[in-house]
Amino acid sequence: MLLTHILYKVPLLSTSGNMSVEVDQLTMDSRKARPGSLFAAVRGTQTDGHRFINKAVEQGTTVILCEELPENRSEHVTYVQVQDSSYALGLIAANFYDHPSKKLKLVGVTGTNGKTSTATLLFRLFRQRGYRVGLLSTVQNQIDETVIPATHTTPDTIALNELLARMVQHGCSHCFMEVSSHAVVQHRIVGLHFAGGIFTNITHDHLDFHETFDNYIKAKKGFFDQLPASAFALTNLDDKRGLVMLQNTAAQKESYSLQTLGSFKGRIMSEGLYGMQMDVDGREVWFKLTGRFNAYNLLAVYGAAVLLGEDREEVLTQLSVLPSPPGRFEMVIADNKPVGIVDYAHTPDALQNVLETIAGLRQGNEQIITVVGCGGNRDAAKRPIMAEIACKYSDRVILTSDNPRNEDPMAILEQMQAGVPPVAFKKTQTIVDRRDAIFRAVEMAQPNDVIVVAGKGHEAYQEINGVKHDFDDRKVLREAFQQSIAEK
């Protein structure tokens, strides 16, 4: 594609070199640059792409996109200077891949908790309804039946447009994607055309990146500010910042609620560990999912499906048979053993939602045994809060490692221990090794108890000192159950 074509609507500061060259690849990785490439020098959180311009030139790249022109420029390379490389790259990627988001009904889901569940349920629902559908989520990216492992909640702008283009080629009509606050701030969704946006909720998270809660809110709101008038903006009316999200949007404003009258209204009638009965817009439905947090997810999915033109009755019927997404309140069950629940809850609010739900469903003297940790190189302020919540809603608590990444696991646990109330000291243990912690939880549990393993959910690895080791909470919990059975 001609460079002049892929620069359509990109605000330029200056250019030098041949503007009529052909570009057949976009990259932000100088190691992948080659003749025909446009190398984008993007400033990231870990490094600055401008440092690798010379490397890209050595690799033979055809075009350099940058904010600062290098002092020594090659006469064989075209240089394009812009105010913000990441913003410009979003427009360039959309142009390069021929605006695939305009050929799909693209719906973005943003919020602190519930993004993966909502996007995955929408994906499953629309596939069940006979559509070819795409999914971009924390767990995995998917083009109908083809699974593509996910490395980020929202891919970078080049990968994102490439995936959307593949969905179009495959005949997909819809795509449901998680939109992270990082993606909004880093301009990863610039150039995309959304048919709708969904807000789930907002609570304490990612302050290591955004620094203040106000910045975090503004990042989420930024997604809705970008929606066109042709889209819908569906918000959680029960979240105190739900309406804030819609203040400046041009999109059609819609809402869902369990507490008041929204566009889509729900009420929990009864619930148990294996499902709940809800009234949704006057229709009684039994769902396989349980908990107030899942009630909100289901309402969001139902509302979005209706706004996309689907029949209300058929949507509710098909939603009623869908299971939880991987690692989201996922049951691990063995004969005559405690119920195991693996959940991705890695924020204070998410952990409280899960434990509060389970505590409210107890029939007798069952114990709740919680295994929980906090990730390294992330928001440290939530660590004592997570421990405090675990102690409040659990009968026994084991503090353990999550993904320590490049931090000392024991240092993370000491910060968590600071949140353990004095009255909870006796019921709390600290076991650094996550596998040992899960096995210990099974050892101390009685058949009617509930073991909650929180924090990692669907993840099939544990990151220690920058290395990802095979580790799946669900598999380890099953192994612990099997060993317990064998010993008896």
PDB file of N, CA and C in Angstrom, residues 270-277 286-291 331 361:
ATOM      1  N   SER A 270     -33.613 -16.046  43.687  1.00  0.00           N
ATOM      2  CA  SER A 270     -32.997 -17.055  44.559  1.00  0.00           C
ATOM      3  C   SER A 270     -31.672 -17.459  43.937  1.00  0.00           C
ATOM      4  N   GLU A 271     -30.763 -17.965  44.791  1.00  0.00           N
ATOM      5  CA  GLU A 271     -29.462 -18.372  44.253  1.00  0.00           C
ATOM      6  C   GLU A 271     -28.830 -19.462  45.105  1.00  0.00           C
ATOM      7  N   GLY A 272     -27.965 -20.237  44.481  1.00  0.00           N
ATOM      8  CA  GLY A 272     -27.191 -21.270  45.152  1.00  0.00           C
ATOM      9  C   GLY A 272     -25.832 -21.341  44.492  1.00  0.00           C
ATOM     10  N   LEU A 273     -24.989 -22.273  44.943  1.00  0.00           N
ATOM     11  CA  LEU A 273     -23.651 -22.382  44.376  1.00  0.00           C
ATOM     12  C   LEU A 273     -23.670 -22.726  42.893  1.00  0.00           C
ATOM     13  N   TYR A 274     -24.738 -23.370  42.446  1.00  0.00           N
ATOM     14  CA  TYR A 274     -24.765 -23.882  41.076  1.00  0.00           C
ATOM     15  C   TYR A 274     -25.663 -23.080  40.134  1.00  0.00           C
ATOM     16  N   GLY A 275     -26.153 -21.925  40.586  1.00  0.00           N
ATOM     17  CA  GLY A 275     -26.971 -21.112  39.695  1.00  0.00           C
ATOM     18  C   GLY A 275     -27.907 -20.191  40.446  1.00  0.00           C
ATOM     19  N   MET A 276     -28.666 -19.391  39.691  1.00  0.00           N
ATOM     20  CA  MET A 276     -29.616 -18.471  40.328  1.00  0.00           C
ATOM     21  C   MET A 276     -30.829 -18.224  39.439  1.00  0.00           C
ATOM     22  N   GLN A 277     -31.920 -17.892  40.096  1.00  0.00           N
ATOM     23  CA  GLN A 277     -33.173 -17.533  39.435  1.00  0.00           C
ATOM     24  C   GLN A 277     -33.265 -16.009  39.432  1.00  0.00           C
ATOM     25  N   TRP A 286     -33.693 -19.066  34.884  1.00  0.00           N
ATOM     26  CA  TRP A 286     -32.669 -19.721  35.696  1.00  0.00           C
ATOM     27  C   TRP A 286     -31.356 -19.692  34.923  1.00  0.00           C
ATOM     28  N   PHE A 287     -30.301 -19.193  35.567  1.00  0.00           N
ATOM     29  CA  PHE A 287     -28.982 -19.135  34.948  1.00  0.00           C
ATOM     30  C   PHE A 287     -28.014 -20.063  35.655  1.00  0.00           C
ATOM     31  N   LYS A 288     -27.026 -20.576  34.922  1.00  0.00           N
ATOM     32  CA  LYS A 288     -26.013 -21.447  35.521  1.00  0.00           C
ATOM     33  C   LYS A 288     -24.993 -20.667  36.336  1.00  0.00           C
ATOM     34  N   LEU A 289     -24.944 -19.369  36.142  1.00  0.00           N
ATOM     35  CA  LEU A 289     -24.029 -18.520  36.898  1.00  0.00           C
ATOM     36  C   LEU A 289     -24.695 -18.069  38.184  1.00  0.00           C
ATOM     37  N   THR A 290     -23.899 -17.743  39.186  1.00  0.00           N
ATOM     38  CA  THR A 290     -24.479 -17.295  40.451  1.00  0.00           C
ATOM     39  C   THR A 290     -23.736 -16.075  40.974  1.00  0.00           C
ATOM     40  N   GLY A 291     -24.347 -15.373  41.915  1.00  0.00           N
ATOM     41  CA  GLY A 291     -23.720 -14.209  42.531  1.00  0.00           C
ATOM     42  C   GLY A 291     -24.199 -12.900  41.931  1.00  0.00           C
ATOM     43  N   MET A 331     -15.941 -24.075  39.029  1.00  0.00           N
ATOM     44  CA  MET A 331     -16.019 -25.149  40.015  1.00  0.00           C
ATOM     45  C   MET A 331     -15.019 -26.263  39.718  1.00  0.00           C
ATOM     46  N   LEU A 361     -24.398 -18.012  50.676  1.00  0.00           N
ATOM     47  CA  LEU A 361     -25.039 -19.238  50.175  1.00  0.00           C
ATOM     48  C   LEU A 361     -24.846 -20.427  51.113  1.00  0.00           C
TER      49      LEU A 361
END
